[in-house]
Tab-separated table of C-alpha atoms and ligand atoms in Angstrom:
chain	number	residue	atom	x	y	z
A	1	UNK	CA	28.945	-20.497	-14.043
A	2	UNK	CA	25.166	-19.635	-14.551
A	3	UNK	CA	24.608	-16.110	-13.234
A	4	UNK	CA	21.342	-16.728	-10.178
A	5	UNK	CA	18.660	-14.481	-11.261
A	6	UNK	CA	15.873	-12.870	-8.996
A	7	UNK	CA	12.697	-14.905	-9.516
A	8	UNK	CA	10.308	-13.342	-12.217
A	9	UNK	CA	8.162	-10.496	-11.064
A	10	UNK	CA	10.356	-9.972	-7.669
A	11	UNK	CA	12.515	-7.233	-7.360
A	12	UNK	CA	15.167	-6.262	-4.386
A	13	UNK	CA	14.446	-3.084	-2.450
A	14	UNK	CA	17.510	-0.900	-2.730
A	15	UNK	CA	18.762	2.645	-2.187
A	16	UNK	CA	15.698	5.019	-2.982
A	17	UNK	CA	13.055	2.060	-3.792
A	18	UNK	CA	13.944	1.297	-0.208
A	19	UNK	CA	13.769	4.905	1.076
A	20	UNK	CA	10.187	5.440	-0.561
A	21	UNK	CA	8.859	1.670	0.707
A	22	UNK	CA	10.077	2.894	4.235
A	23	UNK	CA	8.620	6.786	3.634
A	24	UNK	CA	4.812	5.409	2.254
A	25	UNK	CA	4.754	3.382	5.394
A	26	UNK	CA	5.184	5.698	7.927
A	27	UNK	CA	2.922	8.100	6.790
A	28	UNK	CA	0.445	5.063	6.518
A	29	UNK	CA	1.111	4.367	9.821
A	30	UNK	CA	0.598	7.825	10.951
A	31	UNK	CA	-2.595	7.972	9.160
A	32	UNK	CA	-3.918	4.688	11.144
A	33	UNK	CA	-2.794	6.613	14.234
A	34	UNK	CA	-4.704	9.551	13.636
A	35	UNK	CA	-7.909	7.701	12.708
A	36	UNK	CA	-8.064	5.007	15.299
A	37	UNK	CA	-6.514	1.869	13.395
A	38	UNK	CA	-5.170	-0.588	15.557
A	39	UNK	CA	-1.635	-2.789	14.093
A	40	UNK	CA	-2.200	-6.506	12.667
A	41	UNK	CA	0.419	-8.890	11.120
A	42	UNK	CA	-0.901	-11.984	9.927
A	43	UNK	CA	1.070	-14.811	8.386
A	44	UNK	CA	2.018	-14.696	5.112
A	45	UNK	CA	0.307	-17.983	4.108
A	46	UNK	CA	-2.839	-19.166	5.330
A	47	UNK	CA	-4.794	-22.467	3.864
A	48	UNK	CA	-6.019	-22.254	0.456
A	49	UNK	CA	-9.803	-22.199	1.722
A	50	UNK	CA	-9.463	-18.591	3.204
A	51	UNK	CA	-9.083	-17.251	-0.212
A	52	UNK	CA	-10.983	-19.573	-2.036
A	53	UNK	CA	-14.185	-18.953	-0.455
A	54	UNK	CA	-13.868	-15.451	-0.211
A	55	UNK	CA	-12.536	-14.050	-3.277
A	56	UNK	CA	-15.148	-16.655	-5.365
A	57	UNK	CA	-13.248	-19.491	-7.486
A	58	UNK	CA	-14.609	-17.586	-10.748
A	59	UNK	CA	-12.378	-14.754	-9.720
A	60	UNK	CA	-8.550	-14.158	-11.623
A	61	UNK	CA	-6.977	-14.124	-8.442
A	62	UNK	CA	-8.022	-18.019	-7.319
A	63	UNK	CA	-8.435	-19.324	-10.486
A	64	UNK	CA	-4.986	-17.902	-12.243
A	65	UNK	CA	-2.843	-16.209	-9.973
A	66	UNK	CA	-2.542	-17.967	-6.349
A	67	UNK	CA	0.795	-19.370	-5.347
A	68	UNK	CA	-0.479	-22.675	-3.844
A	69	UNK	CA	1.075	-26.152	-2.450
A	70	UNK	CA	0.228	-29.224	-0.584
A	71	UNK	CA	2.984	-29.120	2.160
A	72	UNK	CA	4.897	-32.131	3.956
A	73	UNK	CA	1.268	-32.530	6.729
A	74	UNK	CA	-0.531	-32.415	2.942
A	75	UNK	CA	-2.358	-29.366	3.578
A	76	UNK	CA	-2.971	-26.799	0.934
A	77	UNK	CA	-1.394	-24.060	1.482
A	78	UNK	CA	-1.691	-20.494	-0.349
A	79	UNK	CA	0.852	-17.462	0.254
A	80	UNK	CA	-1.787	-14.645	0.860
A	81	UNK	CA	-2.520	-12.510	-2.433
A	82	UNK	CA	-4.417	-10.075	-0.625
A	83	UNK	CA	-4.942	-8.800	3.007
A	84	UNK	CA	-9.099	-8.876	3.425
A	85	UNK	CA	-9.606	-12.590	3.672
A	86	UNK	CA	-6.396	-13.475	5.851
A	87	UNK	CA	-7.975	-10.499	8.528
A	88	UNK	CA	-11.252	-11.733	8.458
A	89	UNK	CA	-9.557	-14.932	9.020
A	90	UNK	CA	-7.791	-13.875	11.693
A	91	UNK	CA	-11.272	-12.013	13.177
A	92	UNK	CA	-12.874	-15.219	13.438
A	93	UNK	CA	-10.213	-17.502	14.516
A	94	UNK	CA	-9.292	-15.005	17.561
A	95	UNK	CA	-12.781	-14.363	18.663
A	96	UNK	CA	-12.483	-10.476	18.103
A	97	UNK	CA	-16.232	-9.564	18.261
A	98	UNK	CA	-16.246	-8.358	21.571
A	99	UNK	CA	-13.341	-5.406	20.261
A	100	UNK	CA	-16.324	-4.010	17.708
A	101	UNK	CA	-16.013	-1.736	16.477
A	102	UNK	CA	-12.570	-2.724	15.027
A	103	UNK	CA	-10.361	-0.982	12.802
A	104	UNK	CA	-6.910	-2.672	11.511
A	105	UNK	CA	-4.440	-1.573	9.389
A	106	UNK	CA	-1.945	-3.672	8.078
A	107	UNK	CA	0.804	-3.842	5.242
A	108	UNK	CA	3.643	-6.012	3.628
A	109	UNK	CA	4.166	-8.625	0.959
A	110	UNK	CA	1.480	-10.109	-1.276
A	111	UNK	CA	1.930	-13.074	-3.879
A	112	UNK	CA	0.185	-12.822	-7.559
A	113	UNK	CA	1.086	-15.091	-10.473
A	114	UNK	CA	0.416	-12.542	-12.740
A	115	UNK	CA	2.583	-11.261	-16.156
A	116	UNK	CA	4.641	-8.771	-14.844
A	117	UNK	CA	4.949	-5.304	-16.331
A	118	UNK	CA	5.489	-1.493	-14.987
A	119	UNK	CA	3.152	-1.555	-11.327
A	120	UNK	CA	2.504	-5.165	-11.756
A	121	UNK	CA	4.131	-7.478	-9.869
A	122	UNK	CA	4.557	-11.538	-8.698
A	123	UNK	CA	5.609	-9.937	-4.848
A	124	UNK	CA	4.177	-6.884	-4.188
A	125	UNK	CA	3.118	-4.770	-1.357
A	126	UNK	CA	-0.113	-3.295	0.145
A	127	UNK	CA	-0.815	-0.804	2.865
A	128	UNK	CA	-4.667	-2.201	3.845
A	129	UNK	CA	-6.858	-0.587	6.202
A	130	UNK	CA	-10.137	-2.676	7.542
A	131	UNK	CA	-12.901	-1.582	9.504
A	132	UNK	CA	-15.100	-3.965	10.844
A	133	UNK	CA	-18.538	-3.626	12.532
A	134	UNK	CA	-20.938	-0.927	11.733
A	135	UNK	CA	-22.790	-1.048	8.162
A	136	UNK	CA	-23.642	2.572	7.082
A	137	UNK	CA	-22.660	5.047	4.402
A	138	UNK	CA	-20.952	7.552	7.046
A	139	UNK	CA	-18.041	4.849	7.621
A	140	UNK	CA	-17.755	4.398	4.033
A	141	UNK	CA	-17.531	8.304	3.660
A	142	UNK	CA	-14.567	8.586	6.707
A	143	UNK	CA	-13.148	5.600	4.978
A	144	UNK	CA	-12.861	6.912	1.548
A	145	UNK	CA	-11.725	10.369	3.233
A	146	UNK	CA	-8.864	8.591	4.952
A	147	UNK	CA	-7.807	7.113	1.855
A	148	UNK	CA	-7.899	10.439	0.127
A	149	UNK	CA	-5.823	11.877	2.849
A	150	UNK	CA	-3.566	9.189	2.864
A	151	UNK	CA	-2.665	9.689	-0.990
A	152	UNK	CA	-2.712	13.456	-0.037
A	153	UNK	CA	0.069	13.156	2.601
A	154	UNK	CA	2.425	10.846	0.275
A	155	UNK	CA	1.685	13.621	-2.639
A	156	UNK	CA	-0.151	11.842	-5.424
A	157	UNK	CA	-4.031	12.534	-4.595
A	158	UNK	CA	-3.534	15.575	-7.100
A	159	UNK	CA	-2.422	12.655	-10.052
A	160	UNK	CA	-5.347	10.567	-9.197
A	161	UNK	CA	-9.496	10.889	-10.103
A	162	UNK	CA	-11.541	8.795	-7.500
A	163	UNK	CA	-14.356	6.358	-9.158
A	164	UNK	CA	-17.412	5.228	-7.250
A	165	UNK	CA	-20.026	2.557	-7.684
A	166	UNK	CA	-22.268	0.697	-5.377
A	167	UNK	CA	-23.008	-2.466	-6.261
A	168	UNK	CA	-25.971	-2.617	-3.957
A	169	UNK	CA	-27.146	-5.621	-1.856
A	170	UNK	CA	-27.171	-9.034	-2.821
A	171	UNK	CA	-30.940	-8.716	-3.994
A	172	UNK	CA	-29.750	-5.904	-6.326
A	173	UNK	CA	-26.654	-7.844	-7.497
A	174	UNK	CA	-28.874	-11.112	-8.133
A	175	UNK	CA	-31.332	-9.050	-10.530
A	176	UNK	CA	-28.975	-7.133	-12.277
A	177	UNK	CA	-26.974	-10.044	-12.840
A	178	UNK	CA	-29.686	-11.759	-14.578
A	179	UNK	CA	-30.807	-8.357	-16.712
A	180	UNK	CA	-26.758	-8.188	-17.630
A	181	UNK	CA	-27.068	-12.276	-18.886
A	182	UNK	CA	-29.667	-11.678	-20.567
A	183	UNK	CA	-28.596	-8.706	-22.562
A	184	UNK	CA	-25.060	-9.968	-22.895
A	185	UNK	CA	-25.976	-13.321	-24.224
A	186	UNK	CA	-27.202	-11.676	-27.751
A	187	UNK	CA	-23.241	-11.039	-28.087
A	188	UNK	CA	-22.030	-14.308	-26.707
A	189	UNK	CA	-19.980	-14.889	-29.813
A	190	UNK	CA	-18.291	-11.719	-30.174
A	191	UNK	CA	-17.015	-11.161	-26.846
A	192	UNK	CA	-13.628	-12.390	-26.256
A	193	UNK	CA	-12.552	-15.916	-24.798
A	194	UNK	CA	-12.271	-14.435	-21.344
A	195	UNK	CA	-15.836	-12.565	-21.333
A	196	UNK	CA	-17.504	-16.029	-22.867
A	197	UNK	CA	-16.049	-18.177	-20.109
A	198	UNK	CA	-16.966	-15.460	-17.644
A	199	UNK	CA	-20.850	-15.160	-19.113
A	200	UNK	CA	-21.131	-18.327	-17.391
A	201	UNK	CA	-19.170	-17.722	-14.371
A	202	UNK	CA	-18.484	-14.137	-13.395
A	203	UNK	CA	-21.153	-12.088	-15.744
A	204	UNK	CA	-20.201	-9.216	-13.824
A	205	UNK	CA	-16.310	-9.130	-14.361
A	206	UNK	CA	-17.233	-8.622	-17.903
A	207	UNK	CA	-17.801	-5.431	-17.303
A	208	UNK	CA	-14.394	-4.364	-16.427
A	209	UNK	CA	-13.251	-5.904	-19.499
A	210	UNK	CA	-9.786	-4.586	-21.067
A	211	UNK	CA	-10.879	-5.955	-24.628
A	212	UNK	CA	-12.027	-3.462	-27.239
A	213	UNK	CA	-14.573	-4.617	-28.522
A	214	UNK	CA	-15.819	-5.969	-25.248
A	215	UNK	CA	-16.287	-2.374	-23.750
A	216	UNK	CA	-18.141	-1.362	-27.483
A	217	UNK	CA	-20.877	-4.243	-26.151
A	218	UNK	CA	-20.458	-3.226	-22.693
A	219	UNK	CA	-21.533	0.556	-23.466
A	220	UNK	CA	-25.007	-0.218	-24.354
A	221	UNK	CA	-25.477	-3.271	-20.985
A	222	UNK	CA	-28.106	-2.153	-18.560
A	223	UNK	CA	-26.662	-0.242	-15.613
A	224	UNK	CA	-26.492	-1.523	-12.351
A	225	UNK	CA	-28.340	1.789	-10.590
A	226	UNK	CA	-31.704	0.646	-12.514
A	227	UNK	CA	-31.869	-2.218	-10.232
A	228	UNK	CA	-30.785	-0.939	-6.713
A	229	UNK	CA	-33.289	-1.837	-3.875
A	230	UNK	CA	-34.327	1.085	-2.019
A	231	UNK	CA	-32.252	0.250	0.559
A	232	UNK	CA	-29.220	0.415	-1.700
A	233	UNK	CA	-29.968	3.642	-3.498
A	234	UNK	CA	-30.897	5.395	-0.537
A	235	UNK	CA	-27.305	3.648	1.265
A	236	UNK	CA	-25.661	5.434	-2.412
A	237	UNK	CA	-27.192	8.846	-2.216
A	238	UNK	CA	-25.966	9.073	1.205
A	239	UNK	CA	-22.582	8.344	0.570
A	240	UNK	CA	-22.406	10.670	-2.080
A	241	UNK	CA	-23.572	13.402	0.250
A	242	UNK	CA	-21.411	13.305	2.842
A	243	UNK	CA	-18.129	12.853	-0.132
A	244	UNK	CA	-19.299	15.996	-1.034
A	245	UNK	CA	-19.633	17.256	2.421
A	246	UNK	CA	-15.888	16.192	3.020
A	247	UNK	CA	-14.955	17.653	0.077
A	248	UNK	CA	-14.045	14.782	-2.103
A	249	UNK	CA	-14.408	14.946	-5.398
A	250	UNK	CA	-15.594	11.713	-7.188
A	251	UNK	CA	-17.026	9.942	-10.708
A	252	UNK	CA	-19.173	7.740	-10.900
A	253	UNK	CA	-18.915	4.324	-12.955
A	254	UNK	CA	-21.440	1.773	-12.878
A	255	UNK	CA	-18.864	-0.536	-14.397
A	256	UNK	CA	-16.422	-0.799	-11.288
A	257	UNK	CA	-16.660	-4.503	-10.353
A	258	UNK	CA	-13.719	-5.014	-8.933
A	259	UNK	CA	-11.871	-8.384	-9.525
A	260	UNK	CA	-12.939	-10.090	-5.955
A	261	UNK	CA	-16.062	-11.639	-5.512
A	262	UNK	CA	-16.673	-10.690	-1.440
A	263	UNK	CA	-17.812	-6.713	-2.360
A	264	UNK	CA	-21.862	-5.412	-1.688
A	265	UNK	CA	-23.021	-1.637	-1.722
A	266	UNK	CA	-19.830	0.655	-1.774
A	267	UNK	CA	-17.109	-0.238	-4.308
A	268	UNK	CA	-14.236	2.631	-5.139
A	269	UNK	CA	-10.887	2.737	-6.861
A	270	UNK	CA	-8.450	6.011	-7.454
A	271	UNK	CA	-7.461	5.869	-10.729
A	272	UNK	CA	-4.544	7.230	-12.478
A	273	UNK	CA	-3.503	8.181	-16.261
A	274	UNK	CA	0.667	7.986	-15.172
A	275	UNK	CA	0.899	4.370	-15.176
A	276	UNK	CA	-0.125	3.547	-18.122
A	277	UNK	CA	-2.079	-0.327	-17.656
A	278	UNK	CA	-1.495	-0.409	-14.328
A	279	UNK	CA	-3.548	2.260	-13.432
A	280	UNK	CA	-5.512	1.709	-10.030
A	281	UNK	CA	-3.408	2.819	-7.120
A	282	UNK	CA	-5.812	2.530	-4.116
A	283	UNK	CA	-8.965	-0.031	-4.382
A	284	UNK	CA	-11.512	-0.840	-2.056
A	285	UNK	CA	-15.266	-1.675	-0.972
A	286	UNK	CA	-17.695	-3.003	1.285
A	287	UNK	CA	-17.627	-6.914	1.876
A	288	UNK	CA	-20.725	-7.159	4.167
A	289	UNK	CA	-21.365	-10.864	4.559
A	290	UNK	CA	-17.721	-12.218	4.011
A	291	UNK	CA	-16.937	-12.815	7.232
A	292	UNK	CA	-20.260	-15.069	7.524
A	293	UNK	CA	-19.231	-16.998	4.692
A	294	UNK	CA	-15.900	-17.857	6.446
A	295	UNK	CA	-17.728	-19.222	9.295
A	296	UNK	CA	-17.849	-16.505	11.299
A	297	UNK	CA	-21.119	-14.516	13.261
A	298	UNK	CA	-22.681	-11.808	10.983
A	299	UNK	CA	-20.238	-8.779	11.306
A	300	UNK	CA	-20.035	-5.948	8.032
A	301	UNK	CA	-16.852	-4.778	6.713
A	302	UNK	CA	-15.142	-1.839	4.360
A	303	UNK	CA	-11.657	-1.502	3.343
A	304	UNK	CA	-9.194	-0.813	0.837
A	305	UNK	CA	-5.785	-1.624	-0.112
A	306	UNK	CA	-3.314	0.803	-1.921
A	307	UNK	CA	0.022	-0.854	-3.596
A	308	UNK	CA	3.077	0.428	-2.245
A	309	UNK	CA	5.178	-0.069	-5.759
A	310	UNK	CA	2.360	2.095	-7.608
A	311	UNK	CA	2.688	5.019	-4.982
A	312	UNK	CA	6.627	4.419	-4.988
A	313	UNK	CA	6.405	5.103	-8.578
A	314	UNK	CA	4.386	8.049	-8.087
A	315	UNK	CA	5.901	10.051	-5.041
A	316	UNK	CA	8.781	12.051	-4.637
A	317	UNK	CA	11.441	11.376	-1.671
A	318	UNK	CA	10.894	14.209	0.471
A	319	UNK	CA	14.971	15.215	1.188
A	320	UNK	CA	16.767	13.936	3.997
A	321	UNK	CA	16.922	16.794	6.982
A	322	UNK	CA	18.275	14.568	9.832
A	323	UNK	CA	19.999	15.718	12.569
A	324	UNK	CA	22.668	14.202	11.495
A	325	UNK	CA	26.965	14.572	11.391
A	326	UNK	CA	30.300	13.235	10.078
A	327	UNK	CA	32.910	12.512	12.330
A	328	UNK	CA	35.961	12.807	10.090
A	329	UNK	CA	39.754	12.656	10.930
A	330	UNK	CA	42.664	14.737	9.666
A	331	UNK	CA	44.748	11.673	10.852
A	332	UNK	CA	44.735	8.021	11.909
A	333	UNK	CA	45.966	8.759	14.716
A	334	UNK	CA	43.115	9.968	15.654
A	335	UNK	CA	40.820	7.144	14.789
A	336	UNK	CA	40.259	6.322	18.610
A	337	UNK	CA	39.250	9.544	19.805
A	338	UNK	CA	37.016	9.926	16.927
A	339	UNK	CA	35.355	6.454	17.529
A	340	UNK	CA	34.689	7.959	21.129
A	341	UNK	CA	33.023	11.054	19.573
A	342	UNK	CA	30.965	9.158	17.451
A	343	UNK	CA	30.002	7.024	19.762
A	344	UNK	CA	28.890	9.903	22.529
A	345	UNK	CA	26.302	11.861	19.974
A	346	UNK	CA	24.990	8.718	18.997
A	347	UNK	CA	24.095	7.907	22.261
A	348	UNK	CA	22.522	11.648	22.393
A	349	UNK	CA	20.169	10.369	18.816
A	350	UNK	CA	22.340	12.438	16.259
A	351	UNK	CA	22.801	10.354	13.173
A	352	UNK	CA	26.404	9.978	12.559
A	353	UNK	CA	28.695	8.840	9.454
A	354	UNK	CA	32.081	7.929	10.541
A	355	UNK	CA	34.261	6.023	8.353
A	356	UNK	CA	37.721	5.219	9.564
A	357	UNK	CA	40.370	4.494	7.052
A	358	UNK	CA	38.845	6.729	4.576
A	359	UNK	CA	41.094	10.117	3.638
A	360	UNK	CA	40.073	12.977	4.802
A	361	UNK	CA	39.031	14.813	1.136
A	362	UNK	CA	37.073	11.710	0.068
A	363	UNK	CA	34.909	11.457	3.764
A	364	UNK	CA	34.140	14.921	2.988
A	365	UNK	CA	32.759	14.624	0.252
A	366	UNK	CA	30.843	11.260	1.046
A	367	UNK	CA	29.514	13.483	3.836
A	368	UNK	CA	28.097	15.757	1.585
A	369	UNK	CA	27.145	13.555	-0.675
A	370	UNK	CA	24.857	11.323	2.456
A	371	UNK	CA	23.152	14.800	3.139
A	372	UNK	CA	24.542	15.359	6.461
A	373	UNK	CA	24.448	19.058	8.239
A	374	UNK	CA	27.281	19.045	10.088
A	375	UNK	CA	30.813	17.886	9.823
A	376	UNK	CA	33.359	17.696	13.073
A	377	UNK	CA	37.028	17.692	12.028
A	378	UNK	CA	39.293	15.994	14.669
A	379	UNK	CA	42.974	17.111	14.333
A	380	UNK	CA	45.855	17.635	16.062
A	381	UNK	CA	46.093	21.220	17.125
A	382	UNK	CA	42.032	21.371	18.144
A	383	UNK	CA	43.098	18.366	20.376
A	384	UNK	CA	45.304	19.942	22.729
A	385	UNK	CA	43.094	21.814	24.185
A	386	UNK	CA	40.002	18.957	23.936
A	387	UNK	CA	38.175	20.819	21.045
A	388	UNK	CA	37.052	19.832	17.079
A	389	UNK	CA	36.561	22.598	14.458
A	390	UNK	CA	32.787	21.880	13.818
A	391	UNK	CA	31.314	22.987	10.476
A	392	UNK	CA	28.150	23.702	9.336
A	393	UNK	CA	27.977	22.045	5.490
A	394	UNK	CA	24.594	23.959	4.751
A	395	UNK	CA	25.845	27.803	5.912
A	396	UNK	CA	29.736	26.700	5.297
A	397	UNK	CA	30.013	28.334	8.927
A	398	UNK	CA	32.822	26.768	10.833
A	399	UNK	CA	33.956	27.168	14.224
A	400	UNK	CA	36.371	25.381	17.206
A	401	UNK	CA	34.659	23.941	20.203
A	402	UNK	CA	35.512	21.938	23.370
A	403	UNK	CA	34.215	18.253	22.699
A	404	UNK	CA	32.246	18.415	26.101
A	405	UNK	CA	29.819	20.884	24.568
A	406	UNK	CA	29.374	19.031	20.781
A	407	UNK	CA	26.218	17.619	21.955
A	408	UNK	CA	24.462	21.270	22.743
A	409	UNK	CA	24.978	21.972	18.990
A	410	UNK	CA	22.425	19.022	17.747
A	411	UNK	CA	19.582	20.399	20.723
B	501	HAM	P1	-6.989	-5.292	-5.246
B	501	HAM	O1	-7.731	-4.385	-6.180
B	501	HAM	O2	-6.789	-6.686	-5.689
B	501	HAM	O3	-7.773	-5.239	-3.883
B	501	HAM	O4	-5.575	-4.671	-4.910
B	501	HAM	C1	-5.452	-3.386	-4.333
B	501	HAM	C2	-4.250	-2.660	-4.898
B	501	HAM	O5	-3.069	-3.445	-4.763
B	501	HAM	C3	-4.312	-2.370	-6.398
B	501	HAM	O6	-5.101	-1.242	-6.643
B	501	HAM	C4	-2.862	-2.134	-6.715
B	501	HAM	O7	-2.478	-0.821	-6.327
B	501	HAM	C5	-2.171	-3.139	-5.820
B	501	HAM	N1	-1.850	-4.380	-6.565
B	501	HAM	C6	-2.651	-5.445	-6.804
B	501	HAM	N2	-2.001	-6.390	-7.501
B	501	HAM	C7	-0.749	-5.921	-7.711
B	501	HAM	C8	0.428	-6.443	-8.370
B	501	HAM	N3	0.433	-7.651	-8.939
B	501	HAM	N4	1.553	-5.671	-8.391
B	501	HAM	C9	1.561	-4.449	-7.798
B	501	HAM	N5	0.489	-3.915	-7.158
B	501	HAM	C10	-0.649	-4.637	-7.119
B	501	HAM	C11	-7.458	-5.974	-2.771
B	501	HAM	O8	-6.406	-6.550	-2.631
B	501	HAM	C12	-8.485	-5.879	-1.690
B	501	HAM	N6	-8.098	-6.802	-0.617
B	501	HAM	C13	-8.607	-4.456	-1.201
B	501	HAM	C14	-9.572	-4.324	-0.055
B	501	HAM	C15	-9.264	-4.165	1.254
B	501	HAM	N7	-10.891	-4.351	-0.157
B	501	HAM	C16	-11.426	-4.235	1.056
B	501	HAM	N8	-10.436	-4.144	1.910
């Protein structure tokens, strides 16, 4: 019979991949504690429009990658393939302005039709922080200072170089846009398919071109900073005055674009060599205007998204230190007594492995092998006076108590 297969691009969580998804999240969600982000969960598929409109139709992501379909009411639906768009969404549609300032943080799965490879993936996951409301470079500082110390606290920061651009306000966009057609149009026929149908579309994509001898015509295009309002250079300089304040180092590239259309003034990625193509592990930027163009009032936004299966790949599983025991028999006769044991500390929180029917050398060892600090031995001479041996697997120090006072030794 035909072995079933998982579905291109998808992959079970298992074991440690499950362990690290379940690690990178709490310390996400211990970072949105400590800065003042507020839990969201929005559905996993929204109508096509949300997207559509925001991330620009010119963009990979709507015109390649979405997972769309016209369901049984015929309305087009689109499992979400980012967070932004389904929040601002969800902004709008619950009337959130009068919670402004607003900051959400979010996570869970995301759907891309893209080629899979090592940190690319048709399911993935995103841990995706939003703060709505205020438009000024000292949120876009604590922002990018939250993302540092998130990738600090899960241990890859130090494998990671953060790159910085602004690309300034939609005056500053609209100019340089036309300066970057104009220069890139001498070398219409030498840039690659993707770069000529983006000339037309998306002149700005071509800048984070992969193609080599895209970035050998890309070298020499006019930089974006020669066309920044005032507004937006002084917006810039500021930002890069309080990173350095905070102590975050930083590059800057004028050719980080970003794939999504919705992005003004601050746009930032952190970047890392250990991935090989897949490099970006953390991306983000400003999106003033976005909600507007979803048909909501005129609120500013900044956020960033980090993928969990890029930091998974990245980060080491801190080890296990649980309070936690094995309840293991000499005998089966003593399975019931055992069961009771068990039973008590787990009602006192101590994490406990019990497995009845399993000899006595072999749950040992399994008890070992699951990390646990303490074993109780149930036998037959402890039990006639109500004791265990209890052993400490770390120190190897053993000793006989009553079974009354096993739950003082986990306090
Ligand atoms: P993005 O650059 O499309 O931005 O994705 C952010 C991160 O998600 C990437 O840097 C990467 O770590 C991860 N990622 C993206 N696609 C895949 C994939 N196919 N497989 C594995 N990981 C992937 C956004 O999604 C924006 N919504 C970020 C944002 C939030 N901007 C403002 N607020």
């Amino acid at each position: 019979m035909e072995k079933i297969q998982p579905v291109r691009g998808t992959k079970d969580l298992f074991a440690e991949d499950y362990l690290k998804h379940e690690h990178i999240i709490a310390i996400a969600k211990n970072i949105a504690h400590l800065y003042g982000y507020q839990g969201i969960s929005t559905p996993i598929f929204e109508f096509g429009n949300v997207f559509k409109r925001s991330l620009g139709e010119a963009s990979d992501v709507v015109g390649k990658e979405m997972y769309s379909f016209v369901d049984k009411g015929n309305e087009e639906i689109t499992l979400r393939p980012e967070f932004t768009a389904a929040i601002c969404r969800a902004y709008i549609s619950n009337g959130f302005q009068h919670l402004l300032p607003l900051k959400l943080f979010t996570h869970g799965p995301l759907f891309r039709y893209e080629r899979p490879q090592k940190g690319r993936q048709r399911q993935f996951h995103q841990l995706n922080y939003e703060f709505l409301g205020p438009s000024c470079p000292e949120v876009d500082a604590e922002v990018i200072a939250m993302a540092a110390n998130l990738l600090d606290k899960i241990g890859v920061l130090k494998d990671t170089i953060l790159e910085l651009n602004s690309l300034g306000c939609t005056q500053t966009r609209k100019n340089y846009q036309e300066a970057l057609v104009v220069y890139l149009k001498d070398f219409e026929n030498e840039l690659s398919y993707d770069s000529k149908i983006r000339l037309a579309k998306n002149p700005l994509r071509i800048l984070d071109s992969k193609d080599e001898n895209d970035k050998k015509i890309i070298i020499n295009a006019p930089k974006i900073n020669n066309y920044f309002t005032s507004e937006a250079a002084d917006f810039f300089a500021k930002l890069q005055e309080y990173l350095t304040l905070l102590g975050i180092n930083f590059k800057i590239n004028h050719s980080l674009v970003r794939g999504l259309d919705y992005y003004n003034h601050t746009a930032f990625e952190f970047v890392t060599t250990a991935l090989g193509a897949q490099g970006t592990v953390l991306a983000g930027g400003r999106y003033n205007g976005l909600i507007k163009l979803l048909g909501g009032d005129d609120t500013s936004g900044i956020g960033f998204a980090a993928g969990i299966e890029r930091l998974a790949l990245l980060c080491e599983l801190p080890e296990q230190k649980l309070r936690s025991c094995a309840v293991i028999i000499f005998d089966n006769a003593h399975t019931n007594i055992a069961m009771k044991i068990a039973n008590e500390l787990r009602l006192k929180n101590v994490a406990v492995q019990f497995e009845p029917g399993i000899k006595f050398d072999k749950a040992l060892k399994n008890a070992v092998k699951a990390n646990c600090q303490f074993a109780v031995f149930v036998g037959e001479e402890e039990l006639k006076t109500n004791s265990v041996k209890f052993k400490n697997l770390d120190t190897r120090l053993e000793k006989t108590i009553k079974i009354e006072d096993l739950q003082y030794e986990f306090c």
